[in-house]
Short mmCIF file of C-alpha atoms and ligand atoms in Angstrom, two decimals:
data_model
loop_
_atom_site.label_atom_id
_atom_site.label_comp_id
_atom_site.label_asym_id
_atom_site.label_seq_id
_atom_site.Cartn_x
_atom_site.Cartn_y
_atom_site.Cartn_z
CA MET U 194 27.20 208.91 193.49
CA THR U 195 26.88 207.82 190.23
CA ILE U 196 28.75 210.06 187.80
CA LEU U 197 29.01 209.96 183.84
CA VAL U 198 32.55 210.91 183.03
CA THR U 199 32.62 211.78 179.11
CA GLY U 200 36.22 211.58 177.85
CA GLY U 201 37.03 209.41 180.71
CA LEU U 202 40.03 207.64 179.16
CA GLY U 203 41.83 210.55 178.55
CA PHE U 204 44.73 212.41 180.41
CA ILE U 205 42.56 214.35 182.88
CA GLY U 206 39.49 212.14 182.56
CA SER U 207 41.27 209.06 183.49
CA HIS U 208 42.98 210.30 186.70
CA THR U 209 39.63 212.04 187.87
CA ALA U 210 38.03 208.48 187.42
CA ILE U 211 40.61 207.27 189.79
CA GLU U 212 39.89 209.80 192.44
CA LEU U 213 36.12 209.52 192.15
CA ILE U 214 36.34 205.47 192.45
CA GLU U 215 38.89 205.83 195.46
CA SER U 216 36.05 208.22 197.03
CA GLY U 217 33.29 205.53 196.76
CA HIS U 218 31.63 206.80 193.71
CA GLU U 219 30.39 204.61 190.64
CA VAL U 220 31.87 205.90 187.68
CA ILE U 221 30.45 205.34 183.77
CA ILE U 222 32.89 206.16 181.21
CA LEU U 223 32.21 207.38 177.62
CA ASP U 224 34.81 207.98 175.06
CA ASN U 225 35.31 207.70 171.21
CA LEU U 226 39.23 206.95 171.73
CA ILE U 227 40.03 209.54 169.15
CA ASN U 228 43.03 210.88 171.77
CA SER U 229 42.93 208.17 174.19
CA LYS U 230 43.78 204.40 174.62
CA LEU U 231 41.21 201.67 175.66
CA GLU U 232 43.89 199.86 177.63
CA VAL U 233 43.61 202.78 179.96
CA LEU U 234 40.45 201.00 181.24
CA ASP U 235 42.77 197.90 182.30
CA LYS U 236 45.16 200.53 184.00
CA LEU U 237 42.12 201.82 186.04
CA PHE U 238 41.47 198.24 187.30
CA GLU U 239 44.89 197.64 188.11
CA ILE U 240 45.00 200.90 190.27
CA THR U 241 41.54 200.94 191.82
CA GLY U 242 40.28 197.41 191.90
CA LYS U 243 37.54 198.46 190.00
CA ARG U 244 36.62 198.30 186.06
CA PRO U 245 34.29 201.32 185.26
CA ILE U 246 31.42 200.51 182.78
CA PHE U 247 32.69 201.82 179.47
CA TYR U 248 30.75 202.93 176.10
CA GLN U 249 32.88 203.68 173.08
CA ILE U 250 30.88 206.53 172.14
CA ASP U 251 31.08 210.13 170.54
CA VAL U 252 29.13 212.33 172.63
CA THR U 253 27.87 214.42 169.57
CA GLN U 254 25.87 211.23 168.69
CA GLN U 255 22.76 212.06 170.55
CA ALA U 256 20.75 208.61 169.79
CA ALA U 257 23.76 206.45 171.17
CA LEU U 258 24.41 208.88 174.37
CA GLU U 259 20.59 208.77 174.94
CA GLU U 260 20.65 205.00 175.26
CA VAL U 261 23.06 205.27 178.21
CA PHE U 262 21.02 207.77 180.01
CA GLN U 263 18.13 205.16 179.42
CA SER U 264 20.41 202.41 181.02
CA HIS U 265 21.67 204.18 184.11
CA ARG U 266 20.89 206.76 186.91
CA PHE U 267 23.32 209.51 187.03
CA ASP U 268 23.57 212.03 189.72
CA GLY U 269 26.19 213.93 188.05
CA ALA U 270 28.26 214.54 184.78
CA ILE U 271 31.66 215.62 184.31
CA HIS U 272 32.42 216.45 180.55
CA PHE U 273 36.19 216.27 179.66
CA ALA U 274 35.34 214.82 175.65
CA GLY U 275 36.68 217.61 173.53
CA LEU U 276 39.36 218.25 170.81
CA LYS U 277 42.20 220.18 172.53
CA ALA U 278 45.01 220.89 170.35
CA VAL U 279 45.42 224.64 169.88
CA GLY U 280 47.33 224.39 166.80
CA GLU U 281 45.18 221.71 165.15
CA SER U 282 42.06 223.83 166.18
CA VAL U 283 43.49 226.71 163.91
CA ALA U 284 43.86 224.34 160.96
CA LYS U 285 40.48 222.70 161.49
CA PRO U 286 38.20 225.10 162.81
CA LEU U 287 34.99 223.70 162.09
CA GLU U 288 35.67 220.37 163.64
CA TYR U 289 36.67 222.02 166.88
CA TYR U 290 33.43 223.97 166.78
CA TYR U 291 31.35 220.90 165.75
CA ASN U 292 32.76 218.60 168.05
CA ASN U 293 33.31 220.62 171.30
CA LEU U 294 30.07 222.70 170.99
CA VAL U 295 27.59 219.85 169.92
CA SER U 296 28.96 217.55 172.53
CA THR U 297 28.27 220.33 175.26
CA MET U 298 24.89 220.70 173.91
CA VAL U 299 23.70 217.32 173.35
CA LEU U 300 24.99 216.24 176.69
CA SER U 301 23.49 219.19 178.39
CA LYS U 302 20.30 218.43 176.89
CA LEU U 303 20.04 214.84 177.86
CA CYS U 304 21.10 215.86 181.31
CA LEU U 305 17.93 218.14 181.40
CA LYS U 306 15.89 215.33 179.93
CA TYR U 307 16.86 212.76 182.61
CA GLY U 308 17.13 215.28 185.61
CA VAL U 309 21.00 214.97 185.96
CA ASN U 310 21.56 218.21 187.88
CA LYS U 311 25.28 218.38 188.54
CA PHE U 312 27.38 219.46 185.34
CA VAL U 313 30.94 219.79 185.65
CA PHE U 314 32.64 221.45 182.44
CA SER U 315 36.17 220.83 181.61
CA SER U 316 37.03 224.65 180.74
CA SER U 317 40.31 226.43 180.26
CA ALA U 318 42.48 229.69 181.69
CA THR U 319 42.62 230.34 177.81
CA VAL U 320 39.25 232.13 178.33
CA TYR U 321 41.15 234.77 180.00
CA GLY U 322 43.10 235.83 176.85
CA ASP U 323 46.15 237.99 177.21
CA GLN U 324 45.37 239.67 180.63
CA ILE U 325 47.41 240.54 183.47
CA SER U 326 48.02 237.52 186.21
CA PRO U 327 46.84 236.37 188.49
CA MET U 328 43.75 235.35 186.77
CA ARG U 329 40.57 235.98 188.76
CA GLU U 330 37.18 234.34 187.87
CA ASP U 331 35.44 237.60 187.97
CA MET U 332 37.64 239.04 185.22
CA PRO U 333 35.97 240.03 181.85
CA LEU U 334 36.74 237.36 179.58
CA GLN U 335 38.67 238.18 176.25
CA ARG U 336 38.43 236.92 173.08
CA THR U 337 40.97 234.02 172.78
CA THR U 338 43.49 233.46 169.91
CA ASN U 339 42.28 230.22 168.51
CA PRO U 340 39.15 228.09 167.69
CA TYR U 341 40.00 225.68 170.65
CA GLY U 342 39.90 228.73 173.15
CA GLU U 343 36.78 229.96 171.80
CA THR U 344 34.88 226.48 172.00
CA LYS U 345 35.72 226.72 175.70
CA ALA U 346 34.21 230.35 175.92
CA MET U 347 31.24 229.58 174.12
CA SER U 348 30.68 226.28 175.80
CA GLU U 349 30.82 228.23 179.20
CA ARG U 350 28.19 230.58 177.66
CA ILE U 351 25.96 227.80 176.53
CA LEU U 352 25.83 226.13 180.08
CA MET U 353 25.53 229.63 181.77
CA ASP U 354 22.61 230.41 179.69
CA THR U 355 21.06 227.22 179.93
CA ALA U 356 21.31 227.02 184.02
CA SER U 357 19.80 230.48 184.01
CA VAL U 358 16.38 229.11 182.87
CA ASN U 359 16.86 225.78 184.65
CA PRO U 360 17.13 226.50 188.23
CA ASP U 361 17.62 222.59 189.18
CA PHE U 362 20.45 222.44 186.66
CA SER U 363 23.59 223.28 188.47
CA VAL U 364 26.83 223.76 186.36
CA CYS U 365 30.44 223.99 187.66
CA LEU U 366 33.07 225.51 185.02
CA LEU U 367 36.53 224.41 185.89
CA ARG U 368 39.15 226.58 184.13
CA TYR U 369 42.45 224.35 184.17
CA PHE U 370 45.71 226.17 183.88
CA ASN U 371 48.55 223.82 182.47
CA PRO U 372 47.97 220.20 183.28
CA VAL U 373 51.17 218.09 183.56
CA GLY U 374 52.51 215.12 185.41
CA ALA U 375 51.14 211.46 185.89
CA HIS U 376 49.66 209.15 188.56
CA ASP U 377 52.58 208.17 190.90
CA SER U 378 51.92 204.18 189.84
CA GLY U 379 53.52 205.21 186.44
CA LEU U 380 50.76 203.41 184.83
CA ILE U 381 48.78 206.17 183.27
CA GLY U 382 49.93 209.63 182.39
CA GLU U 383 49.96 212.24 179.43
CA ASP U 384 49.92 209.90 176.43
CA PRO U 385 48.55 211.86 173.44
CA ASN U 386 47.85 209.98 170.08
CA GLY U 387 50.03 211.73 167.16
CA ILE U 388 52.16 214.72 167.70
CA PRO U 389 52.04 216.50 170.80
CA ASN U 390 51.12 220.15 171.30
CA ASN U 391 52.08 220.89 174.81
CA LEU U 392 55.44 221.63 176.51
CA MET U 393 55.89 218.55 178.68
CA PRO U 394 55.20 215.85 176.17
CA PHE U 395 57.73 217.33 173.99
CA VAL U 396 60.18 217.71 176.89
CA THR U 397 59.63 213.79 177.67
CA LYS U 398 60.12 213.01 173.86
CA VAL U 399 63.64 214.92 173.88
CA ALA U 400 64.39 213.11 177.00
CA LYS U 401 63.84 209.78 175.76
CA LYS U 402 65.87 210.76 172.58
CA GLU U 403 62.82 210.36 170.41
CA LEU U 404 63.44 214.08 169.38
CA ASP U 405 66.91 215.76 169.00
CA THR U 406 66.12 219.00 170.85
CA LEU U 407 63.18 221.03 172.38
CA SER U 408 62.30 224.14 170.61
CA VAL U 409 61.68 226.94 173.18
CA PHE U 410 59.28 229.37 171.72
CA GLY U 411 60.81 232.49 172.28
CA ASP U 412 63.22 234.18 175.18
CA ASP U 413 62.61 237.68 174.54
CA TYR U 414 59.16 237.92 176.82
CA ASP U 415 58.94 240.11 179.75
CA THR U 416 59.52 237.42 182.16
CA ILE U 417 62.27 236.21 184.78
CA ASP U 418 64.13 234.55 181.80
CA GLY U 419 62.44 235.42 178.77
CA SER U 420 60.77 232.29 178.16
CA GLY U 421 57.02 231.89 178.56
CA VAL U 422 55.35 231.50 182.05
CA ARG U 423 52.50 229.32 183.00
CA ASP U 424 50.79 227.90 185.92
CA TYR U 425 51.52 224.08 185.74
CA ILE U 426 49.30 222.01 187.94
CA HIS U 427 49.82 218.17 188.61
CA VAL U 428 47.00 216.48 187.03
CA VAL U 429 46.20 214.33 190.08
CA ASP U 430 45.78 217.83 191.81
CA LEU U 431 43.49 218.58 188.92
CA ALA U 432 41.57 215.42 189.26
CA ARG U 433 41.04 216.21 193.16
CA GLY U 434 39.48 219.44 192.01
CA HIS U 435 36.77 217.63 190.09
CA LEU U 436 36.12 215.48 193.14
CA ALA U 437 35.55 218.50 195.25
CA ALA U 438 33.70 220.10 192.62
CA ILE U 439 31.20 217.38 191.89
CA GLU U 440 30.80 216.65 195.56
CA LYS U 441 30.36 220.33 196.96
CA MET U 442 29.23 222.43 193.73
CA GLY U 443 26.13 224.60 194.90
CA PRO U 444 23.30 225.63 192.92
CA GLY U 445 23.39 227.90 189.77
CA VAL U 446 26.72 228.62 187.92
CA SER U 447 29.94 228.47 189.77
CA ILE U 448 33.33 229.12 188.31
CA TYR U 449 36.66 228.03 189.77
CA ASN U 450 40.34 228.33 188.59
CA LEU U 451 42.27 225.13 189.08
CA GLY U 452 45.93 226.31 189.32
CA THR U 453 48.50 226.44 191.84
CA GLY U 454 48.68 230.33 191.73
CA ARG U 455 52.65 229.88 190.85
CA GLY U 456 54.07 230.51 187.67
CA THR U 457 57.10 228.73 185.91
CA SER U 458 59.07 229.66 182.92
CA VAL U 459 59.79 227.12 180.01
CA LEU U 460 63.19 227.12 181.19
CA GLU U 461 62.62 226.85 184.99
CA LEU U 462 60.58 223.64 183.86
CA VAL U 463 63.27 222.47 181.68
CA GLU U 464 65.83 222.79 184.49
CA ALA U 465 63.68 221.09 187.00
CA PHE U 466 63.05 217.88 184.83
CA THR U 467 66.84 217.87 184.44
CA ARG U 468 67.42 218.09 188.11
CA VAL U 469 65.07 215.81 189.42
CA ASN U 470 65.17 213.29 186.75
CA ASN U 471 69.13 213.51 186.06
CA VAL U 472 68.60 213.33 182.31
CA VAL U 473 69.67 216.21 180.00
CA VAL U 474 66.84 217.97 177.65
CA PRO U 475 68.76 219.73 175.02
CA TYR U 476 66.89 222.69 173.71
CA GLU U 477 67.29 225.72 171.35
CA VAL U 478 65.44 228.93 171.29
CA VAL U 479 63.54 229.59 168.40
CA ALA U 480 60.87 232.24 167.35
CA ARG U 481 57.84 232.92 169.26
CA ARG U 482 54.71 230.60 168.72
CA ASP U 483 51.82 232.64 167.23
CA GLY U 484 49.07 233.22 170.02
CA ASP U 485 51.26 232.61 172.74
CA ILE U 486 51.06 234.92 175.84
CA ALA U 487 54.07 235.95 177.88
CA THR U 488 52.59 235.02 181.43
CA SER U 489 49.39 233.09 182.78
CA TYR U 490 48.96 231.86 186.08
CA ALA U 491 45.91 231.57 188.79
CA ASP U 492 44.40 233.25 191.65
CA PRO U 493 43.30 230.11 193.22
CA THR U 494 41.73 231.41 196.20
CA LYS U 495 38.09 231.05 195.37
CA ALA U 496 38.46 227.02 194.89
CA GLU U 497 40.26 226.77 198.36
CA GLU U 498 37.57 228.87 200.04
CA GLU U 499 34.47 227.37 198.47
CA LEU U 500 35.57 223.82 197.53
CA GLY U 501 38.33 223.22 200.20
CA TRP U 502 40.51 222.43 197.55
CA SER U 503 44.12 223.67 196.75
CA ALA U 504 47.24 222.12 194.54
CA GLN U 505 49.37 220.14 196.86
CA LYS U 506 52.03 218.96 194.37
CA ASP U 507 55.03 220.96 193.20
CA ILE U 508 56.82 221.18 189.88
CA GLU U 509 59.56 218.46 191.32
CA ASP U 510 56.41 216.01 191.67
CA MET U 511 55.30 217.00 188.13
CA VAL U 512 58.46 216.47 186.25
CA GLY U 513 59.27 213.46 188.53
CA ASP U 514 55.72 211.63 187.90
CA ALA U 515 55.87 212.53 184.21
CA TRP U 516 59.22 211.16 183.75
CA ARG U 517 58.24 207.77 185.71
CA PHE U 518 55.26 207.50 183.42
CA GLU U 519 57.28 207.89 180.24
CA GLN U 520 59.93 205.37 181.44
CA GLN U 521 57.30 202.76 182.25
CA ASN U 522 55.64 203.37 178.94
CA LYS U 523 58.13 202.71 176.07
C1 LIG I 184 53.51 226.10 177.51
C2 LIG I 184 54.70 227.02 177.40
C3 LIG I 184 55.01 227.54 175.08
C4 LIG I 184 55.83 223.60 173.48
C5 LIG I 184 47.33 225.27 175.84
C6 LIG I 184 46.03 225.60 176.10
C7 LIG I 184 45.42 225.32 177.16
C8 LIG I 184 45.60 223.91 177.68
C9 LIG I 184 47.06 223.65 177.78
C10 LIG I 184 44.78 221.52 177.18
C11 LIG I 184 54.45 228.12 176.48
C12 LIG I 184 56.18 226.83 175.47
C13 LIG I 184 55.33 224.87 174.28
C14 LIG I 184 57.08 223.62 172.92
C15 LIG I 184 57.56 225.72 174.07
N1 LIG I 184 44.94 223.12 176.81
N2 LIG I 184 56.33 225.60 174.59
N3 LIG I 184 57.95 224.67 173.36
O1 LIG I 184 50.07 227.00 175.17
O2 LIG I 184 50.09 227.44 177.73
O3 LIG I 184 48.05 226.01 176.93
O4 LIG I 184 47.83 224.06 176.68
O5 LIG I 184 45.01 221.21 177.81
O6 LIG I 184 44.02 225.54 177.18
O7 LIG I 184 45.89 227.05 175.91
O8 LIG I 184 50.33 225.18 176.61
O9 LIG I 184 52.06 223.46 176.83
O10 LIG I 184 51.57 224.51 174.46
O11 LIG I 184 52.82 225.72 176.25
O12 LIG I 184 58.76 226.47 174.60
O13 LIG I 184 57.38 222.76 172.05
O14 LIG I 184 55.55 226.12 176.78
O15 LIG I 184 55.55 228.84 174.33
O16 LIG I 184 55.00 229.20 177.06
P1 LIG I 184 49.71 226.51 176.82
P2 LIG I 184 51.88 224.81 175.79
#
């Protein structure tokens, strides 16, 4: 199939592009480079031997996007492009609502106009809010604690409502838990522009001595060791979940958790990072971060039963692959 991948030079998009190409699909990448680097295109060529067609486009720009639809015939679209920093979304709500919602609406409108009837959307476990894990796809959603999370919940609604009146338009909502790790080549990985938001980029910065200590946001949660528990999933497993989705998604709207089903605490992840990579990660426990929940992990059985997909890599793979990427990319 020919697949349009928006945000395809980003962390998850680039890893997904590799899995699509290596499975024989043609990939066309759009990216506005706000949180990615053009050099990733060269890395994709180095890894796969193929250089995807690339357009530097902001997906909110309908005219520019429509030219791409007029130049190619797509069998499906995977929509990664979006702003994704929780903290930044609190400070810049309008930028987040505009970018994340308008891009979803513009892309959907053009997919309908040009008969692109498979739409896979990058959603997030954040839409579950603060409920008791394991999170299941049939759970009622709760209002999230930040505009970023709200844009994911609203985008899901926009896509579900659009699919309900366009029977040929199939939508697959993939709710990611916590993506970490890197391709085992060490050529691509999590490489956010600017100050990171997520745990793993901070751990690697401390390990590289770019930061003195890791701040652990609270150790007084009702968890195994008091620190926050999350379902960390290897980015390559996540990418393979998208391959399974675009190849096997059914008609209408389908929703899948992409997680391992296992919870890992902050302190357990730091311990694994140190043990696997033989590098110290000094940390200090500080106050809880506003909006954080104690525990979140997936019930991953629906994706296993319906897509034949389950996460294969463990936390040791994740911390080892993340560190290899950091070491190869000073
Ligand atoms: C993980 C754990 C923190 C940083 C968010 C979004 C989700 C997805 C992933 C984009 C928590 C703790 C973190 C630090 C810490 N979005 N932590 N010190 O908040 O679970 O999920 O990012 O891909 O949609 O909601 O991820 O990595 O920020 O935090 O102690 O310096 O690490 O408290 O328990 P989160 P995170």
